[in-house]
């Protein structure tokens, strides 16, 4: 990236308490990232029906549920973030306002209304904190999606929020690095470091307390990632204050009573359906009492029809070699457990295959304990849940004789193409999967694989192989019963 010359910005308002004063519309026009993102500094005026208001509020609740449910997805995990946003978008098309391709003012307006409805409602709810977390996180991932994490775009947002800042020049960055004002590993590659923002130290107290940034002449020196966090903090403070003022203003206002009661009904209904959905999800993940428990008497057919590629590869390797090394066994035993295979059936399955190569007493001694342990019958007696895609993608890469891992991450293109052909995928679908792999987006590749093999998108982002299995089973059962 080319660096700008040192840019001095005049301060619109350096008083933090006034950072959210209204900004004249003209001052943000022409800055596309601002046109695409709502910062919810001012409410929308106009009239909508109660039904519309309830519908918009319902959509906001859905977004909140998706984002809070994926709270463990880190903002650096681009593919998981993208999939999470896809889920928000597909559920929330009318209000999502996160499209990076189109500028849709109607979406932006609806998004703004849904935000203010939720803000008004949660001001009086014990879930107020969760709501704030959601809005902060939502802003963070929207900034990320719009690629605002870089350069000038971010600078416009800082201006919008009234921050006093400067962009450090290339020479200055090199100088600061030499003096170790910035906590970079030395020697740094100044050219690829990206923009460094100098902001007043009081905006960066949390980084200073961690000693993760340098301070010079009253200014903290922040990288792009840190500056995004500062913006999100400022936004969060704004939401916190506005919740307090909403509480004060609205509790005295009898006119909002009717609207509030309507939203309250929507929220209670939503909460009930969410509790039921999470109960079912937990049941699926634990494999207990699930209607789609894996029928081992028909396993070969099920493998072909319903297994994700990672587990199918492990299963076929087991059938071929009558053995699997530790990591693949760990993945497959826990997968089978979460697919509803009980302990005795599982032990017999592994015994049948392993004893084609080793004596039964060796199996009893070296392998059976391990299966019982993973089922929570030995050691600390805590059953191990099946692994997530993220873990399988990031875990130790498989060596030449290992069978664990994610094919969309660990297979080379030739190997992957041959597997996909064997699974009867057409060439244009294979090309599309290869493109996702090239973009290092394994989850997208897997969702595509699901769609091309089942004829339907999965209902949400695939985060666990066991989810792939259940979704596939669910589709085939619904097709049979319809
Ligand atoms: Fe398996 Fe997940 Fe990779 Fe799909 S993305 S193949 S489910 S590890």
XYZ file of C-alpha atoms and ligand atoms in Angstrom:
490
model
C 0.000 0.000 0.000
C 1.189 3.496 -0.828
C 1.405 5.770 2.142
C -0.079 9.175 2.185
C 2.029 12.132 3.048
C 1.485 13.168 6.690
C -2.056 14.399 6.793
C -3.154 16.851 9.432
C -6.850 16.754 10.169
C -8.595 19.573 11.855
C -10.702 18.532 14.759
C -14.407 18.812 14.264
C -14.957 18.313 17.937
C -12.316 17.030 20.271
C -14.609 16.836 23.265
C -15.383 13.108 23.620
C -18.728 13.782 25.201
C -19.801 15.582 22.049
C -18.445 13.130 19.545
C -21.919 12.072 18.581
C -23.387 15.430 17.967
C -25.313 15.482 14.743
C -23.248 15.743 11.610
C -24.526 17.803 8.703
C -25.608 15.480 5.908
C -23.427 17.248 3.340
C -20.321 16.387 5.385
C -20.758 12.685 4.814
C -21.887 12.689 1.233
C -19.385 11.329 -1.228
C -17.896 8.967 1.328
C -19.297 5.689 0.207
C -18.508 3.758 3.369
C -20.578 6.213 5.358
C -23.412 5.974 2.906
C -23.437 2.230 3.287
C -23.115 1.946 7.041
C -25.492 3.242 9.660
C -23.939 4.580 12.820
C -27.360 5.243 14.345
C -26.528 8.648 15.648
C -29.898 10.098 14.774
C -33.325 8.474 14.736
C -35.336 8.219 11.565
C -38.415 10.402 11.284
C -41.540 9.327 9.459
C -44.522 7.031 9.899
C -44.754 3.265 9.747
C -47.513 0.893 10.716
C -47.373 -1.126 13.895
C -47.163 -4.330 11.840
C -44.160 -3.004 9.951
C -42.521 -1.916 13.194
C -42.995 -5.372 14.684
C -41.633 -7.025 11.578
C -38.525 -4.840 11.557
C -37.992 -5.495 15.243
C -38.339 -9.255 14.641
C -35.636 -9.068 11.974
C -33.303 -7.198 14.306
C -33.841 -9.903 16.926
C -32.879 -12.528 14.360
C -29.681 -10.683 13.489
C -28.943 -10.360 17.195
C -29.441 -14.061 17.722
C -27.164 -15.039 14.783
C -24.402 -12.700 15.847
C -24.488 -13.494 19.556
C -24.658 -17.214 18.838
C -21.445 -16.869 16.851
C -19.753 -14.817 19.562
C -16.721 -17.104 19.455
C -16.021 -16.251 15.819
C -13.090 -13.871 15.913
C -13.128 -10.817 13.718
C -9.990 -12.093 11.969
C -11.779 -15.210 10.708
C -12.816 -13.736 7.405
C -14.649 -16.779 6.074
C -16.693 -17.350 9.231
C -17.549 -13.662 9.354
C -18.648 -13.726 5.730
C -20.872 -16.705 6.343
C -22.353 -15.169 9.420
C -23.179 -12.057 7.427
C -24.634 -14.193 4.675
C -26.954 -15.747 7.248
C -27.927 -12.305 8.506
C -28.499 -11.116 4.964
C -30.559 -14.069 3.858
C -32.777 -13.723 6.907
C -32.853 -9.974 6.906
C -32.812 -8.851 3.351
C -35.109 -5.870 3.768
C -33.071 -4.314 6.553
C -29.598 -5.735 6.341
C -27.898 -2.676 4.900
C -24.614 -4.512 4.670
C -24.341 -4.930 0.947
C -20.923 -3.912 -0.256
C -22.071 -3.826 -3.873
C -25.224 -1.791 -3.811
C -26.185 1.413 -2.209
C -29.749 0.935 -1.108
C -31.120 3.859 0.835
C -34.393 2.088 1.570
C -32.483 -0.753 3.256
C -30.493 1.792 5.174
C -33.662 3.532 6.346
C -35.273 0.268 7.459
C -32.094 -0.816 9.199
C -32.053 2.475 11.076
C -35.664 2.074 12.162
C -35.126 -1.497 13.306
C -32.124 -0.361 15.348
C -34.064 2.365 17.131
C -37.001 0.062 17.830
C -34.643 -2.455 19.418
C -32.825 0.257 21.325
C -36.096 1.549 22.704
C -37.216 -1.939 23.707
C -33.967 -3.140 25.286
C -33.560 0.061 27.287
C -36.084 -1.511 29.668
C -34.905 -5.109 29.503
C -32.402 -7.091 31.588
C -30.863 -8.229 28.253
C -29.716 -4.659 27.688
C -26.029 -5.674 27.920
C -26.444 -8.461 25.368
C -28.133 -5.989 23.065
C -25.208 -3.563 23.378
C -22.735 -6.353 22.657
C -24.671 -7.256 19.568
C -24.720 -3.716 18.192
C -20.994 -3.279 18.799
C -20.140 -6.555 17.134
C -22.507 -5.889 14.256
C -20.758 -2.616 13.558
C -17.356 -4.273 13.736
C -18.197 -6.935 11.189
C -19.911 -4.457 8.906
C -16.765 -2.358 8.928
C -14.835 -5.457 8.138
C -17.081 -6.493 5.281
C -16.812 -3.115 3.673
C -13.058 -3.394 3.869
C -12.979 -0.278 5.961
C -10.047 -1.740 7.823
C -7.753 0.086 5.561
C -6.457 3.520 4.860
C -8.525 6.432 3.810
C -11.928 4.844 4.299
C -11.233 4.450 7.975
C -9.963 8.006 8.103
C -13.351 9.240 6.856
C -15.081 7.335 9.628
C -12.759 8.848 12.217
C -13.659 12.271 10.902
C -17.312 11.394 11.065
C -16.917 10.489 14.731
C -15.046 13.715 15.364
C -11.749 12.136 16.398
C -8.597 14.145 16.394
C -6.021 12.143 14.484
C -3.104 12.183 12.124
C -1.834 9.585 9.716
C 1.844 8.836 10.249
C 4.038 9.147 7.179
C 6.228 6.349 5.911
C 9.338 8.019 7.263
C 7.673 8.651 10.578
C 6.612 5.004 10.906
C 10.185 3.895 10.279
C 11.404 6.368 12.879
C 8.803 5.316 15.451
C 9.646 1.671 14.896
C 13.331 2.417 15.401
C 12.571 4.180 18.662
C 10.272 1.295 19.593
C 7.249 3.481 20.132
C 5.239 0.803 18.428
C 5.175 -2.717 19.683
C 6.257 -4.331 16.435
C 8.658 -7.145 16.085
C 11.890 -5.842 14.789
C 12.933 -5.367 12.067
C 9.579 -4.313 10.600
C 8.619 -4.124 6.992
C 7.432 -0.540 6.999
C 5.866 -0.788 3.541
C 3.527 -3.600 4.503
C 2.715 -2.338 7.992
C -0.295 -0.380 6.795
C -1.522 2.940 8.068
C -0.589 4.087 11.536
C -3.020 6.468 13.181
C -2.007 8.944 15.846
C -4.932 9.640 18.184
C -5.110 11.397 21.543
C -3.931 9.007 24.202
C -7.256 9.091 26.113
C -8.916 7.224 23.247
C -6.455 4.359 23.581
C -6.304 3.803 27.336
C -7.062 0.077 27.056
C -4.132 -0.490 24.667
C -1.832 1.671 26.748
C -2.774 -0.282 29.891
C -1.797 -3.485 28.067
C 1.389 -1.789 26.876
C 0.528 -2.898 23.377
C 0.892 0.543 21.793
C 3.367 3.364 22.080
C 2.597 6.928 23.180
C 4.458 9.958 21.961
C 3.730 13.633 22.659
C 0.280 12.777 24.054
C -0.683 10.689 21.024
C -1.149 6.916 20.915
C 0.104 5.172 17.792
C -2.472 2.718 16.579
C -2.662 0.202 13.774
C -5.756 -0.175 11.619
C -7.069 -3.060 13.717
C -6.694 -1.052 16.908
C -8.358 2.000 15.437
C -11.394 -0.083 14.473
C -11.636 -1.178 18.077
C -11.472 2.477 19.175
C -14.324 3.359 16.807
C -16.400 0.436 18.094
C -15.726 1.515 21.700
C -16.892 5.016 20.905
C -19.996 3.629 19.246
C -20.621 1.396 22.264
C -20.362 4.371 24.633
C -22.856 6.197 22.490
C -25.298 3.273 22.679
C -24.806 3.029 26.438
C -25.599 6.715 26.959
C -28.526 6.665 24.599
C -30.026 3.666 26.416
C -29.935 5.658 29.632
C -31.587 8.692 28.028
C -34.160 6.476 26.290
C -35.045 5.001 29.666
C -35.541 8.482 31.112
C -37.445 9.924 28.200
C -39.679 7.004 27.337
C -40.752 5.990 30.816
C -42.584 9.324 31.039
C -44.125 9.033 27.606
C -47.540 7.351 27.461
C -47.567 7.562 23.640
C -45.069 4.739 23.223
C -46.970 2.342 25.484
C -48.894 0.724 22.633
C -45.755 0.238 20.523
C -43.816 -1.084 23.483
C -46.486 -3.693 24.253
C -46.445 -4.844 20.622
C -42.659 -5.233 20.683
C -42.875 -7.026 23.986
C -45.178 -9.647 22.489
C -42.832 -10.097 19.512
C -39.874 -10.502 21.849
C -41.601 -13.082 24.043
C -42.665 -15.118 21.016
C -39.173 -14.885 19.557
C -37.539 -15.898 22.827
C -39.774 -18.933 23.097
C -39.009 -20.113 19.566
C -35.282 -19.484 20.102
C -35.285 -21.528 23.315
C -36.905 -24.387 21.429
C -34.475 -24.076 18.513
C -31.453 -24.072 20.847
C -32.829 -27.042 22.732
C -33.091 -28.981 19.473
C -29.639 -27.859 18.365
C -28.154 -29.051 21.640
C -29.936 -32.334 21.210
C -28.511 -32.671 17.702
C -25.012 -31.853 18.878
C -25.142 -34.261 21.763
C -26.724 -36.904 19.537
C -29.272 -37.732 22.212
C -32.791 -38.656 21.208
C -32.237 -37.396 17.703
C -34.647 -38.519 15.001
C -31.748 -38.883 12.547
C -29.502 -41.171 14.571
C -27.058 -42.933 12.304
C -28.211 -46.435 11.385
C -24.994 -48.495 11.344
C -26.636 -51.378 9.497
C -26.882 -49.070 6.476
C -23.672 -47.152 6.979
C -22.149 -47.447 3.489
C -25.203 -45.871 1.890
C -25.349 -43.148 4.554
C -21.669 -42.322 4.051
C -22.277 -41.734 0.338
C -25.478 -39.769 0.807
C -25.002 -37.767 3.959
C -21.393 -37.571 5.160
C -19.355 -34.396 4.753
C -16.263 -34.976 2.600
C -13.883 -34.953 5.592
C -15.703 -37.810 7.357
C -16.334 -39.706 4.143
C -12.615 -39.650 3.434
C -11.813 -40.903 6.920
C -14.448 -43.645 6.662
C -13.286 -44.838 3.233
C -9.676 -44.843 4.421
C -10.665 -46.926 7.426
C -12.429 -49.447 5.188
C -9.428 -49.609 2.915
C -6.574 -49.708 5.473
C -8.427 -51.267 8.446
C -6.632 -48.714 10.565
C -6.611 -45.005 11.363
C -4.078 -42.940 13.220
C -4.923 -41.084 16.416
C -6.247 -37.767 15.091
C -8.552 -39.289 12.483
C -9.850 -41.769 15.085
C -10.516 -38.926 17.484
C -12.515 -37.018 14.861
C -14.445 -40.038 13.657
C -15.310 -41.560 17.057
C -16.676 -38.236 18.331
C -18.518 -37.675 15.042
C -20.215 -41.067 15.327
C -21.108 -40.373 18.944
C -22.755 -37.070 18.023
C -24.555 -38.771 15.141
C -26.281 -40.892 17.771
C -24.225 -44.117 17.585
C -24.211 -45.700 21.045
C -21.048 -46.898 22.758
C -21.489 -50.646 22.215
C -22.328 -50.237 18.533
C -19.362 -47.957 18.086
C -16.945 -50.393 19.766
C -18.205 -53.238 17.556
C -17.806 -51.111 14.441
C -14.191 -50.280 15.271
C -13.435 -53.832 16.416
C -14.759 -55.327 13.187
C -12.536 -53.109 11.081
C -9.348 -53.053 13.192
C -9.284 -56.795 13.829
C -8.902 -57.367 10.103
C -5.338 -56.304 10.734
C -4.600 -56.741 14.445
C -5.562 -59.406 17.031
C -8.641 -58.782 19.149
C -6.670 -58.601 22.411
C -4.569 -55.768 20.988
C -7.766 -53.946 20.053
C -9.139 -54.483 23.575
C -5.913 -53.252 25.143
C -4.965 -50.324 22.896
C -8.137 -48.977 21.319
C -11.259 -49.883 23.236
C -10.281 -47.748 26.245
C -9.866 -44.755 23.961
C -13.401 -45.149 22.543
C -14.875 -45.552 26.044
C -12.939 -42.490 27.161
C -14.328 -40.332 24.344
C -17.821 -41.538 25.230
C -17.261 -40.370 28.817
C -17.015 -43.808 30.409
C -13.381 -43.623 31.526
C -11.008 -41.061 33.046
C -12.838 -37.886 34.020
C -16.019 -39.426 32.617
C -16.710 -36.455 30.430
C -17.857 -37.238 26.898
C -16.034 -35.346 24.166
C -18.134 -33.470 21.662
C -17.384 -33.765 17.960
C -14.955 -31.213 16.568
C -15.720 -28.029 14.714
C -14.645 -27.320 11.147
C -12.489 -24.499 12.442
C -10.576 -26.854 14.710
C -10.164 -29.408 11.924
C -9.002 -26.750 9.502
C -6.513 -25.209 11.897
C -5.316 -28.348 13.657
C -2.005 -30.024 12.828
C -1.994 -30.554 9.087
C -2.104 -34.240 8.114
C 1.164 -35.967 7.232
C 1.475 -38.300 4.223
C -0.190 -41.255 5.985
C -2.735 -39.273 8.008
C -6.385 -39.106 7.023
C -7.651 -36.305 9.247
C -8.237 -32.687 8.216
C -10.528 -30.824 5.880
C -10.220 -31.746 2.180
C -10.964 -28.141 1.220
C -7.932 -27.068 3.208
C -5.511 -29.948 3.129
C -5.959 -31.643 -0.263
C -4.035 -30.290 -3.193
C -6.130 -29.350 -6.241
C -5.499 -32.613 -8.115
C -6.468 -34.712 -5.147
C -9.545 -32.580 -4.457
C -10.734 -32.675 -8.074
C -10.395 -36.448 -8.173
C -12.414 -36.746 -4.941
C -15.140 -34.415 -6.231
C -15.363 -36.333 -9.513
C -15.715 -39.539 -7.547
C -18.592 -37.874 -5.686
C -20.238 -37.173 -9.071
C -19.919 -33.401 -9.102
C -20.066 -31.661 -12.454
C -17.069 -29.775 -13.789
C -18.531 -26.255 -13.396
C -19.409 -27.035 -9.774
C -15.910 -28.376 -9.194
C -14.502 -25.138 -10.621
C -16.636 -23.107 -8.262
C -15.437 -25.144 -5.266
C -11.828 -24.764 -6.393
C -12.298 -21.024 -6.508
C -13.541 -21.000 -2.893
C -10.537 -23.134 -1.931
C -8.213 -20.736 -3.720
C -9.764 -17.916 -1.681
C -8.973 -19.921 1.424
C -12.682 -20.082 2.238
C -13.162 -23.701 3.259
C -16.576 -23.115 4.800
C -17.821 -21.613 1.539
C -16.368 -24.563 -0.395
C -18.185 -26.963 1.921
C -21.501 -25.057 1.676
C -21.147 -25.220 -2.121
C -20.410 -28.938 -1.954
C -23.557 -29.342 0.153
C -25.641 -27.400 -2.345
C -24.308 -29.253 -5.399
C -24.809 -32.662 -3.845
C -28.185 -32.062 -2.114
C -29.683 -29.486 -4.482
C -30.259 -27.062 -1.596
C -28.255 -24.647 0.497
C -27.666 -25.670 4.101
C -29.926 -23.773 6.495
C -26.930 -21.995 8.069
C -23.165 -21.847 7.850
C -21.593 -25.280 8.255
C -19.554 -25.140 11.426
C -19.343 -28.831 12.297
C -19.231 -32.014 10.218
C -22.063 -33.379 12.355
C -24.208 -30.409 11.322
C -23.595 -31.306 7.668
C -24.802 -34.835 8.381
C -27.978 -33.762 10.193
C -28.880 -31.128 7.629
C -28.478 -33.664 4.854
C -30.556 -36.256 6.702
C -33.193 -33.648 7.415
C -33.497 -32.718 3.735
C -33.817 -36.311 2.615
C -36.392 -37.133 5.313
C -38.502 -34.076 4.468
C -38.361 -35.023 0.773
C -39.567 -38.537 1.560
C -42.428 -37.357 3.763
C -43.611 -34.620 1.343
Fe -15.611 -31.273 6.984
Fe -16.053 -28.835 7.875
Fe -14.210 -29.269 5.975
Fe -16.804 -29.471 5.445
S -15.691 -27.606 6.060
S -15.212 -30.905 4.835
S -17.595 -30.327 7.323
S -14.148 -29.991 8.092
